[in-house]
XYZ file of C-alpha atoms in Angstrom:
101
model
C 21.022 -2.111 -25.233
C 17.669 -1.756 -23.483
C 15.187 -4.518 -23.661
C 11.986 -5.408 -21.900
C 12.231 -8.213 -19.423
C 9.304 -10.075 -20.987
C 9.866 -9.029 -24.634
C 6.668 -7.032 -24.378
C 7.944 -3.958 -26.082
C 6.189 -0.596 -26.129
C 4.784 1.109 -29.201
C 6.514 4.197 -30.619
C 3.754 6.404 -29.307
C 4.108 5.012 -25.799
C 7.924 5.251 -25.906
C 7.792 8.931 -27.005
C 5.086 9.770 -24.447
C 7.036 8.248 -21.564
C 10.310 9.849 -22.658
C 8.674 13.280 -22.956
C 7.673 13.011 -19.322
C 11.318 12.588 -18.294
C 13.385 14.531 -20.850
C 13.147 18.066 -22.140
C 14.023 17.102 -25.723
C 12.702 14.018 -27.528
C 12.656 13.904 -31.322
C 11.215 10.991 -33.336
C 12.635 11.497 -36.865
C 10.737 9.458 -39.477
C 12.427 10.672 -42.639
C 14.968 8.618 -44.553
C 15.303 5.225 -46.177
C 15.955 3.299 -42.931
C 12.857 4.690 -41.182
C 9.119 4.941 -41.808
C 6.571 2.103 -41.497
C 7.330 -1.599 -41.767
C 5.191 -4.100 -43.735
C 2.693 -4.248 -40.883
C 2.340 -0.470 -40.651
C 4.387 -0.279 -37.437
C 6.355 2.923 -37.159
C 10.184 2.935 -37.237
C 12.251 6.037 -36.561
C 15.385 7.557 -35.174
C 15.103 8.825 -31.614
C 17.111 11.705 -30.244
C 16.865 12.015 -26.432
C 18.332 14.771 -24.231
C 17.433 17.198 -21.524
C 17.537 20.131 -23.942
C 18.321 20.947 -27.559
C 21.674 22.417 -26.416
C 22.776 19.055 -25.068
C 26.474 18.962 -25.899
C 27.564 15.302 -25.491
C 24.697 14.493 -23.106
C 22.370 12.992 -25.692
C 21.247 9.564 -26.989
C 20.520 8.356 -30.483
C 18.660 5.146 -31.220
C 16.749 3.596 -34.096
C 13.327 2.539 -32.813
C 11.961 -0.621 -34.433
C 8.734 -2.322 -33.227
C 9.300 -5.278 -30.940
C 13.079 -4.760 -30.774
C 15.360 -3.620 -28.019
C 16.757 -0.082 -28.115
C 20.454 0.161 -28.950
C 22.658 3.186 -28.223
C 25.989 3.960 -29.798
C 28.498 6.542 -28.786
C 30.938 8.580 -30.864
C 33.615 8.709 -28.122
C 34.373 7.763 -24.561
C 33.461 11.313 -23.543
C 30.071 10.989 -25.213
C 29.461 7.647 -23.499
C 30.373 9.157 -20.094
C 28.150 12.176 -20.620
C 25.164 10.099 -21.861
C 25.397 7.230 -19.319
C 22.960 8.780 -16.838
C 20.485 9.315 -19.684
C 20.543 5.617 -20.577
C 19.619 4.738 -17.026
C 16.773 7.259 -17.027
C 15.445 5.863 -20.354
C 15.511 2.340 -18.936
C 13.592 3.456 -15.849
C 11.046 5.480 -17.894
C 10.317 2.561 -20.211
C 10.634 -0.194 -17.601
C 13.318 -1.835 -19.747
C 16.443 -3.595 -18.549
C 19.922 -2.384 -19.357
C 22.240 -4.909 -20.961
C 25.745 -3.884 -21.953
C 27.153 -5.519 -25.039
């Protein structure tokens, strides 16, 4: 989980902009029942983050929700190992703190 130290979370546009400066592949998918805009018009989406589209296991998936921490799940230990450096880079790019659950 990544959360901002002062609970001052970034907007989706700012998150995507910062991630695009660090990663070669950032996709904000806004289709589907669990994504779109909330009652206040704030955007929710699924984020895919990697260095390239041909990322193998070195990728991250997260559901972005306004004013919430980012959570990452992994399909296997190998996926977690391959993606661990990306989690640290996301935290640094967003100025969020890493908290393991």
